[in-house]
């Protein structure tokens, strides 16, 4: 029994490792109040060598390389929460960080978030996708440089003597250097704009001025004042395919659907005709306008995001109205021959002829993405831009155009620009007007040469020889946030009244108008980030647009929002416009791609602005 008790005493009473002096010191010390005080008391009793050893150990534990040690899928998910500038700084930390922060999956996602194309690569971007681990980083960098050049007016300008007479229309592919121009000299020319050379001239098929062109992947279509439409096969070296006859007056506008099955044509005879572009058969006639159908545009219906074959046809006319046609109704009435489909919207507000309509798929896509993000996340992370991304990069700074020094106010820093947001309480009629109406707006609109020559079909006559003042938009009822109509599908229209208007196509409501040209705005076009217009006043102007994520973000990046009453939207457009360049003649048409802006003038000259230098 005594042995057992002794053994238990040994187990329950371990021998102390402290020296007698330390034990005496511990007995006289006050009990620590918390763990931190206890640790501090232990450290104070360590020797110098023991403290160095402890410091080394803690440094290793507290300075782990998370970027290098995290599993790859988890790391990419984490890095996607950082903005672009931070990601670029990660690449500068070490070689290991540079490899991980240049991951293709990471930067492909950043390209998508920024609206940069990832599947269709521009021809001037020469990079080997199979061997490049940083392919999408370089692609993002390339797109950023081009976008920065647009914003800062960094381009090289080329003048090309293209035609003997007025250039009436220009079309081209978004990602290639091949452009097509139609002219009053009855010819169509195929251009390699990168080398400023004419590859082919199509002539002999029209007997009068060419008024319009339409381009798809396999078809080039031309419309003429001779009432005929010619279809060429792009895949077979522009071989003649069809000649379509049926209109009783000149052809002014053309449009091809995304499936390349239907061709829409607008004419001075006030009608729209629909053709089978593959067989040349006439299918339907639409009538409803009271004057020339001057412009056509196809827009997918808002409720059919995943179905490319359901869309609305939008038409503009010299009668100052814009019609939205329900083509589903057209299909239902196909067996009834010429029965007119339903006109679901009539947009009115312009004071003179409608000259052009514009819309871009990225506007709808970004607004939908914005609404989806904000349904779950009220304060998403902002993907900021990077100033140093374009530094030390070949081709990042092409020759600066200095011919507009008199317009220095347009070269202000982006942080000082005003942006029109459709949630403002400022009247849309004053949102982008200049302070004073131009004194020289009075023009002789009975004698518009160059656009339609002596026929003068596009513009209605005006006995006063002046442009009527544009009436302000009707006031919109002030509603609560829950009652305000949501902007889901904005489109733009330009007019001979020198204005550009923005509409909500789903409701037909006018949102705002822009009045920064002094003469006819012949054509407008928008892409993923900008709206460009050309006019008889010789100015080529650009306005940037974007989707606003939050009011706080607006303040952080210097956006001054002007929001139309009664509207909920994330859509913003810059004001005033940036003047890219000015020519001493009327600019009648243009085609904008990611890298190029090619304009046609009344005297047959092509003005080509290139926003990126070729990579070596």
XYZ file of C-alpha atoms in Angstrom:
616
model
C 0.000 0.000 0.000
C 2.835 2.392 0.820
C 4.543 1.618 -2.523
C 1.343 2.351 -4.433
C 0.883 5.618 -2.635
C 4.448 6.604 -3.370
C 4.064 5.854 -7.062
C 0.885 7.931 -7.221
C 2.729 10.777 -5.598
C 5.360 10.629 -8.297
C 2.754 10.742 -11.067
C 0.616 13.523 -9.679
C 3.479 15.788 -8.594
C 5.860 16.377 -11.532
C 9.262 17.794 -10.957
C 9.592 21.530 -11.648
C 12.031 22.580 -14.430
C 12.549 26.072 -13.003
C 15.714 26.944 -11.157
C 15.425 27.900 -7.481
C 15.988 31.580 -8.311
C 13.299 31.539 -11.046
C 10.934 29.699 -8.747
C 11.500 32.287 -5.998
C 10.931 35.088 -8.562
C 7.732 33.462 -9.785
C 6.387 33.174 -6.264
C 6.889 36.883 -5.666
C 5.353 37.983 -9.001
C 1.772 39.075 -9.316
C -0.533 36.719 -11.266
C -0.960 38.040 -14.911
C -4.390 39.444 -15.738
C -4.590 37.937 -19.270
C -2.703 35.719 -21.703
C -0.897 38.639 -23.327
C 0.541 39.766 -19.994
C 1.591 36.222 -19.281
C 3.424 35.924 -22.624
C 5.049 39.286 -22.056
C 6.298 38.162 -18.681
C 7.818 35.041 -20.213
C 9.569 37.011 -22.970
C 11.077 39.376 -20.426
C 12.773 36.436 -18.730
C 14.354 35.113 -21.942
C 17.991 35.596 -22.747
C 19.147 37.553 -25.787
C 19.782 34.411 -27.827
C 16.410 32.960 -26.870
C 14.683 36.177 -27.964
C 16.417 36.085 -31.357
C 15.361 32.483 -31.837
C 11.767 33.354 -30.889
C 11.755 36.353 -33.270
C 12.934 34.197 -36.168
C 10.276 31.615 -35.450
C 7.472 34.193 -35.280
C 8.632 35.900 -38.484
C 8.389 32.611 -40.389
C 4.958 31.879 -38.979
C 3.519 35.350 -39.591
C 4.945 35.979 -43.077
C 3.679 33.047 -45.068
C 3.527 33.494 -48.853
C -0.197 33.003 -49.379
C -0.014 33.637 -53.120
C 2.604 30.912 -53.621
C 1.128 28.336 -51.237
C -2.634 28.486 -51.931
C -4.119 25.825 -54.247
C -4.456 27.171 -57.769
C -8.297 27.180 -58.064
C -8.657 28.885 -54.682
C -5.977 31.435 -55.577
C -7.661 32.396 -58.877
C -10.975 32.810 -57.073
C -9.282 35.059 -54.515
C -7.427 37.180 -57.083
C -10.632 37.871 -58.986
C -11.710 40.101 -56.096
C -8.792 42.510 -56.659
C -8.815 45.412 -59.088
C -6.541 45.611 -62.112
C -3.989 47.932 -60.559
C -3.528 45.620 -57.575
C -3.119 42.591 -59.835
C -0.408 44.400 -61.766
C 1.372 45.253 -58.513
C 1.220 41.585 -57.511
C 3.148 40.787 -60.681
C 5.990 43.056 -59.523
C 6.564 41.371 -56.130
C 8.506 38.282 -57.197
C 8.879 35.791 -60.013
C 6.545 33.345 -58.295
C 3.895 36.014 -57.820
C 4.280 37.183 -61.408
C 3.600 33.688 -62.730
C 0.511 33.234 -60.559
C -0.860 36.766 -61.115
C -0.536 36.357 -64.904
C -2.728 33.263 -65.071
C -4.729 33.018 -68.296
C -7.980 32.091 -66.531
C -7.637 35.135 -64.261
C -7.050 37.621 -67.063
C -9.621 36.085 -69.366
C -12.177 36.802 -66.672
C -10.849 40.364 -66.373
C -11.253 40.808 -70.138
C -14.864 39.652 -69.879
C -15.561 41.984 -66.958
C -14.102 44.909 -68.921
C -16.162 44.071 -72.020
C -13.140 43.137 -74.130
C -13.680 40.356 -76.729
C -11.916 37.087 -75.902
C -12.936 34.837 -78.784
C -12.617 37.177 -81.783
C -9.072 38.507 -81.753
C -8.157 41.693 -83.696
C -5.909 41.096 -86.670
C -3.246 43.487 -85.393
C -2.847 41.565 -82.133
C -0.051 39.155 -83.043
C 0.421 36.734 -80.176
C 0.781 32.952 -80.139
C -2.096 31.601 -78.080
C -0.698 28.077 -77.912
C 2.648 28.955 -76.375
C 1.824 32.093 -74.373
C 1.103 31.627 -70.677
C 0.293 35.336 -70.456
C -1.899 35.495 -73.563
C -4.979 37.005 -71.891
C -2.872 39.414 -69.863
C -1.347 40.689 -73.119
C -4.808 40.768 -74.717
C -6.164 42.857 -71.823
C -3.158 45.128 -72.104
C -3.696 45.528 -75.837
C -7.382 46.413 -75.454
C -6.616 48.809 -72.627
C -4.013 50.626 -74.713
C -6.453 51.005 -77.616
C -9.205 52.222 -75.308
C -6.813 54.654 -73.669
C -5.784 55.977 -77.089
C -9.434 56.586 -77.942
C -10.014 58.458 -74.698
C -6.892 60.604 -75.075
C -7.207 61.207 -78.841
C -3.986 59.359 -79.645
C -4.216 58.295 -83.278
C -2.561 58.508 -86.647
C -4.580 60.087 -89.421
C -4.588 58.874 -93.030
C -6.269 60.594 -95.995
C -7.143 58.317 -98.919
C -8.505 59.501 -102.245
C -11.214 56.864 -102.507
C -13.865 57.879 -105.039
C -14.546 60.449 -107.722
C -17.771 61.605 -106.015
C -19.458 61.667 -102.634
C -18.956 58.601 -100.418
C -22.443 57.700 -99.181
C -21.804 54.582 -97.055
C -19.039 52.541 -95.399
C -19.241 49.074 -93.833
C -16.657 46.673 -92.453
C -15.996 43.806 -90.077
C -15.465 44.663 -86.422
C -12.154 42.828 -86.099
C -10.583 42.981 -89.547
C -8.921 45.668 -91.637
C -11.226 45.149 -94.647
C -13.667 48.000 -95.328
C -16.179 48.648 -98.115
C -17.223 52.052 -99.427
C -20.110 52.961 -101.732
C -20.267 56.164 -103.726
C -22.267 58.339 -106.069
C -19.774 57.315 -108.754
C -21.752 53.994 -108.912
C -18.864 51.885 -107.594
C -18.103 49.863 -104.467
C -14.480 49.625 -103.394
C -12.898 47.003 -101.144
C -10.115 48.417 -98.952
C -7.308 46.987 -96.886
C -7.265 49.940 -94.573
C -4.054 48.895 -92.797
C -2.101 49.472 -96.014
C -4.534 52.065 -97.455
C -4.852 50.076 -100.673
C -7.892 49.262 -102.804
C -8.159 45.489 -103.266
C -11.088 45.418 -105.658
C -13.644 47.676 -107.357
C -17.198 46.416 -107.933
C -18.870 48.303 -110.763
C -21.257 47.899 -113.649
C -24.192 46.516 -111.666
C -25.875 49.800 -110.702
C -26.928 52.513 -113.116
C -27.281 55.268 -110.499
C -25.772 56.441 -107.233
C -25.130 53.828 -104.542
C -26.948 54.922 -101.396
C -26.380 52.137 -98.829
C -24.446 48.961 -98.049
C -25.001 46.036 -95.675
C -22.447 43.403 -94.714
C -22.726 39.945 -93.168
C -20.268 37.101 -92.883
C -20.934 35.817 -96.402
C -22.894 38.584 -98.148
C -22.291 42.151 -99.254
C -25.482 43.984 -100.290
C -25.786 47.333 -102.058
C -28.812 49.562 -102.630
C -29.021 52.244 -105.295
C -31.092 55.112 -106.554
C -31.848 52.924 -109.593
C -34.388 51.006 -107.374
C -32.291 47.815 -107.400
C -30.522 45.778 -104.729
C -27.418 43.725 -105.578
C -26.203 40.812 -103.416
C -22.535 39.769 -103.676
C -20.980 36.572 -102.318
C -18.077 37.573 -100.055
C -16.799 33.993 -99.826
C -16.396 33.759 -103.624
C -14.422 36.934 -104.293
C -17.556 39.128 -104.392
C -19.245 37.139 -107.116
C -22.614 38.514 -108.279
C -25.380 36.574 -106.526
C -28.801 38.259 -106.883
C -30.437 41.371 -108.241
C -33.573 42.226 -106.278
C -36.268 44.374 -107.884
C -39.578 45.496 -106.444
C -39.254 48.929 -104.890
C -40.746 51.755 -106.923
C -38.136 54.333 -105.873
C -34.527 54.516 -104.729
C -33.153 52.231 -101.985
C -31.942 54.226 -98.960
C -31.382 51.660 -96.167
C -30.498 47.967 -95.778
C -30.230 45.513 -92.874
C -29.365 41.780 -92.643
C -30.476 39.557 -89.772
C -27.947 37.660 -87.658
C -28.767 34.307 -89.262
C -28.112 35.669 -92.758
C -31.506 34.520 -93.975
C -33.458 37.769 -94.287
C -32.674 41.100 -95.928
C -34.648 44.247 -95.051
C -34.691 47.235 -97.410
C -36.087 50.747 -96.934
C -36.972 53.003 -99.822
C -38.104 56.436 -100.926
C -41.405 54.708 -101.801
C -42.151 54.769 -98.007
C -42.117 50.970 -97.668
C -39.904 48.286 -96.147
C -39.466 45.061 -98.071
C -38.252 41.727 -96.704
C -36.313 39.329 -98.908
C -34.829 35.871 -98.658
C -31.172 36.787 -99.037
C -30.148 33.275 -100.130
C -32.713 32.792 -102.905
C -33.567 36.406 -103.721
C -37.305 35.801 -103.182
C -39.526 38.652 -102.054
C -41.349 37.762 -98.812
C -43.208 40.726 -97.310
C -43.856 44.428 -97.571
C -44.264 46.676 -94.539
C -45.895 50.060 -94.867
C -46.821 52.725 -92.346
C -44.348 55.573 -92.741
C -45.448 58.756 -94.485
C -42.076 59.476 -96.084
C -38.743 57.899 -97.060
C -37.576 55.014 -94.858
C -34.086 56.348 -94.234
C -32.623 53.869 -91.714
C -33.221 50.322 -90.435
C -31.975 48.406 -87.410
C -32.650 44.977 -85.839
C -32.702 44.711 -82.029
C -33.240 41.482 -80.018
C -36.353 41.504 -77.900
C -35.608 42.068 -74.187
C -37.389 38.877 -73.103
C -35.456 36.612 -75.482
C -31.852 36.887 -74.370
C -30.999 33.355 -75.456
C -32.888 33.362 -78.753
C -31.211 35.208 -81.593
C -34.118 34.690 -84.003
C -36.585 36.876 -82.085
C -36.023 40.582 -82.593
C -37.683 43.857 -83.343
C -37.213 45.829 -86.544
C -36.701 49.536 -85.858
C -37.172 51.958 -88.754
C -36.565 55.702 -89.029
C -38.109 57.959 -91.615
C -38.118 61.422 -93.094
C -41.523 61.855 -91.427
C -39.514 62.332 -88.158
C -40.957 59.160 -86.599
C -39.349 55.897 -85.472
C -41.399 52.678 -85.701
C -40.798 49.435 -83.819
C -42.154 46.433 -85.729
C -43.131 43.094 -84.191
C -41.601 40.524 -86.513
C -43.164 37.662 -84.556
C -46.480 38.986 -85.782
C -44.981 39.085 -89.264
C -44.169 35.367 -89.085
C -47.704 34.575 -87.939
C -49.106 36.487 -90.892
C -46.769 34.934 -93.446
C -49.543 32.853 -94.958
C -51.667 35.967 -95.431
C -49.315 37.557 -97.915
C -49.084 41.319 -97.564
C -50.953 41.710 -94.284
C -49.221 44.430 -92.293
C -47.570 43.318 -89.023
C -48.216 45.144 -85.812
C -46.340 48.365 -85.042
C -45.793 48.046 -81.295
C -44.075 51.408 -80.658
C -43.955 54.822 -82.302
C -41.162 57.093 -81.067
C -41.553 60.808 -81.740
C -39.512 63.820 -80.719
C -37.150 64.766 -83.525
C -37.999 67.920 -85.461
C -36.586 66.763 -88.808
C -35.744 63.613 -90.745
C -34.257 60.601 -88.933
C -30.830 59.914 -90.448
C -29.510 56.966 -88.429
C -30.272 54.511 -85.600
C -27.688 52.892 -83.334
C -27.597 50.194 -80.706
C -24.946 47.789 -79.413
C -25.301 44.399 -77.778
C -22.841 45.333 -75.014
C -25.190 48.066 -73.759
C -27.880 45.505 -73.058
C -25.380 42.929 -71.774
C -23.721 45.304 -69.319
C -27.045 46.571 -67.994
C -28.277 42.991 -67.493
C -25.012 42.029 -65.784
C -25.248 45.146 -63.626
C -28.808 44.346 -62.545
C -27.877 40.749 -61.746
C -24.906 41.826 -59.647
C -26.917 44.407 -57.761
C -29.743 42.016 -57.000
C -27.341 40.159 -54.694
C -24.495 42.564 -54.041
C -25.347 46.248 -53.423
C -21.730 47.380 -53.435
C -19.658 45.364 -55.936
C -15.923 45.696 -56.249
C -14.836 48.264 -58.835
C -12.424 47.111 -61.512
C -10.179 50.160 -61.737
C -8.000 51.115 -64.660
C -4.238 51.200 -64.614
C -2.128 54.095 -65.764
C 1.084 52.136 -66.032
C -0.268 49.233 -68.100
C 0.562 51.012 -71.336
C 4.047 52.117 -70.285
C 7.125 50.664 -71.982
C 4.969 48.886 -74.524
C 5.671 49.010 -78.243
C 2.860 50.680 -80.075
C 1.269 52.023 -76.939
C 1.553 55.678 -77.879
C 0.979 56.340 -81.547
C 1.400 59.810 -82.919
C -0.800 62.324 -81.153
C -3.147 64.323 -83.318
C -2.535 68.014 -82.610
C -4.823 69.610 -85.121
C -7.518 70.377 -82.558
C -5.508 72.595 -80.271
C -8.257 75.147 -80.472
C -10.523 72.653 -78.710
C -8.356 72.205 -75.640
C -11.402 72.068 -73.442
C -12.113 68.620 -74.870
C -8.719 67.361 -73.685
C -9.439 67.792 -69.993
C -8.650 65.013 -67.603
C -11.304 62.299 -67.492
C -11.826 63.068 -63.810
C -13.357 66.431 -64.778
C -15.831 65.087 -67.313
C -19.537 65.322 -66.723
C -21.550 62.159 -67.146
C -25.254 61.941 -67.744
C -26.820 59.208 -65.638
C -30.456 58.424 -66.173
C -31.215 58.598 -62.461
C -30.589 62.346 -62.096
C -33.187 64.922 -61.158
C -31.919 67.226 -63.909
C -34.212 67.792 -66.858
C -33.098 65.697 -69.825
C -33.772 68.566 -72.165
C -30.893 70.484 -70.604
C -28.627 67.576 -69.812
C -26.301 67.889 -72.747
C -27.301 71.133 -74.432
C -24.682 73.779 -74.862
C -25.207 76.904 -72.776
C -26.202 79.018 -75.732
C -27.813 77.867 -78.908
C -25.476 78.179 -81.860
C -26.117 81.411 -83.693
C -25.240 79.899 -87.042
C -27.678 77.000 -86.955
C -29.636 78.541 -89.794
C -28.877 76.475 -92.876
C -30.314 76.121 -96.342
C -31.947 72.717 -96.039
C -33.556 72.950 -99.467
C -30.169 72.444 -101.093
C -28.489 69.457 -99.493
C -25.973 68.393 -102.093
C -23.636 65.450 -101.715
C -25.826 63.081 -99.708
C -28.420 62.235 -102.318
C -27.208 64.514 -105.062
C -29.879 66.408 -106.966
C -32.652 64.010 -105.910
C -32.461 65.370 -102.353
C -34.669 62.508 -101.147
C -33.580 62.029 -97.585
C -34.522 65.385 -96.116
C -37.947 67.040 -96.270
C -37.959 70.555 -97.589
C -38.330 73.522 -95.279
C -39.658 76.759 -96.660
C -38.069 78.781 -93.877
C -34.617 77.412 -94.693
C -33.949 77.013 -90.952
C -33.905 74.155 -88.542
C -36.872 74.290 -86.158
C -35.778 74.580 -82.563
C -35.856 71.212 -80.852
C -38.696 71.095 -78.327
C -37.789 69.942 -74.834
C -38.868 66.490 -73.803
C -42.161 66.169 -72.006
C -41.759 66.283 -68.232
C -41.758 62.857 -66.619
C -43.834 62.252 -63.519
C -41.799 62.021 -60.326
C -42.086 58.473 -59.026
C -40.751 56.544 -56.086
C -37.754 54.292 -56.679
C -39.950 51.209 -56.746
C -42.259 52.789 -59.350
C -39.642 54.244 -61.656
C -39.394 52.478 -65.020
C -36.195 50.477 -65.379
C -34.076 51.190 -68.450
C -33.283 47.859 -70.072
C -32.848 48.533 -73.803
C -31.646 52.035 -74.786
C -31.193 52.978 -78.443
C -29.913 56.148 -80.124
C -31.225 58.127 -83.075
C -29.719 60.996 -85.055
C -31.518 63.561 -87.126
C -31.270 66.420 -89.586
C -32.243 68.665 -86.649
C -28.577 68.296 -85.531
C -29.466 66.324 -82.388
C -28.954 62.808 -81.057
C -31.666 61.310 -78.888
C -31.725 58.338 -76.571
C -34.840 56.200 -76.117
C -35.973 53.335 -73.935
C -37.099 50.927 -76.615
C -39.117 48.670 -74.311
C -41.404 51.527 -73.275
C -40.871 54.041 -76.068
C -39.944 56.751 -73.558
C -37.480 59.498 -74.577
C -34.594 59.644 -72.117
C -32.354 62.497 -73.252
C -31.078 64.351 -76.275
C -27.608 65.581 -77.143
C -27.128 68.805 -79.050
C -23.424 69.343 -79.694
C -23.394 69.439 -83.521
C -24.347 72.513 -85.547
C -25.526 70.753 -88.698
C -27.073 67.492 -89.864
C -25.874 64.448 -87.930
C -25.569 61.947 -90.757
C -24.538 58.840 -88.858
C -23.981 57.520 -85.335
C -22.504 54.264 -84.101
C -21.839 52.843 -80.647
C -19.690 50.015 -79.357
C -18.927 48.599 -75.924
C -17.777 51.926 -74.460
C -18.368 54.883 -76.794
C -20.855 56.659 -79.078
C -19.426 58.345 -82.188
C -21.173 60.757 -84.559
C -20.322 62.572 -87.796
C -21.982 65.647 -89.219
C -22.115 68.097 -92.077
C -20.324 70.541 -89.782
C -17.136 68.502 -90.373
C -16.749 67.390 -86.744
C -16.181 63.786 -85.709
C -17.224 63.512 -82.060
C -17.108 60.814 -79.416
C -19.001 60.333 -76.156
C -18.053 57.665 -73.648
C -20.716 55.577 -71.972
C -20.566 53.157 -69.078
C -22.661 51.309 -66.545
C -22.545 52.998 -63.155
C -22.188 50.590 -60.249
C -23.010 52.899 -57.367
C -23.221 56.531 -56.380
C -20.220 56.043 -54.087
C -18.180 54.729 -56.985
C -19.214 57.762 -59.013
C -17.686 60.057 -56.439
C -14.558 57.948 -56.083
C -13.651 58.039 -59.759
C -14.846 61.569 -60.492
C -18.132 61.009 -62.310
C -20.620 63.876 -62.133
C -24.005 62.280 -62.757
C -26.968 64.031 -64.335
C -29.966 61.754 -64.063
C -33.298 62.077 -65.838
C -36.285 62.177 -63.489
C -38.474 59.117 -63.152
C -35.923 56.683 -64.557
C -33.883 53.973 -62.841
C -30.772 53.034 -64.758
C -27.097 52.304 -64.454
C -26.421 53.865 -67.863
C -24.231 56.960 -68.169
C -22.962 58.949 -71.125
C -20.265 61.622 -71.077
C -20.952 65.263 -71.738
C -19.623 67.305 -73.462
C -18.468 65.199 -76.386
C -14.806 64.766 -77.225
C -13.942 66.161 -80.655
C -11.701 63.567 -82.250
C -10.938 65.624 -85.346
C -12.409 68.105 -87.783
C -12.236 68.189 -91.575
C -12.961 71.086 -93.882
C -15.780 69.272 -95.640
C -19.024 67.491 -94.785
C -18.545 64.031 -93.250
C -21.375 61.851 -94.576
C -20.706 58.360 -93.187
C -18.262 56.273 -91.179
C -17.474 52.828 -89.805
C -15.961 52.326 -86.352
C -14.041 49.224 -85.273
C -11.924 48.563 -82.219
C -8.791 49.982 -83.865
C -10.053 52.164 -86.705
C -12.477 54.974 -87.436
C -12.932 55.314 -91.206
C -15.033 58.247 -92.446
C -16.328 59.189 -95.885
C -16.673 62.759 -97.094
C -18.642 64.631 -99.725
C -15.654 64.956 -102.059
C -14.774 61.230 -102.155
C -11.951 61.265 -99.573
C -11.616 58.600 -96.875
C -10.388 59.893 -93.509
C -8.953 56.947 -91.539
C -8.000 57.320 -87.874
C -5.868 54.506 -86.454
C -5.797 54.117 -82.661
C -3.114 51.466 -82.287
C 0.277 50.869 -83.836
C 1.061 47.505 -85.383
C 2.950 45.112 -83.125
C 6.294 43.817 -84.239
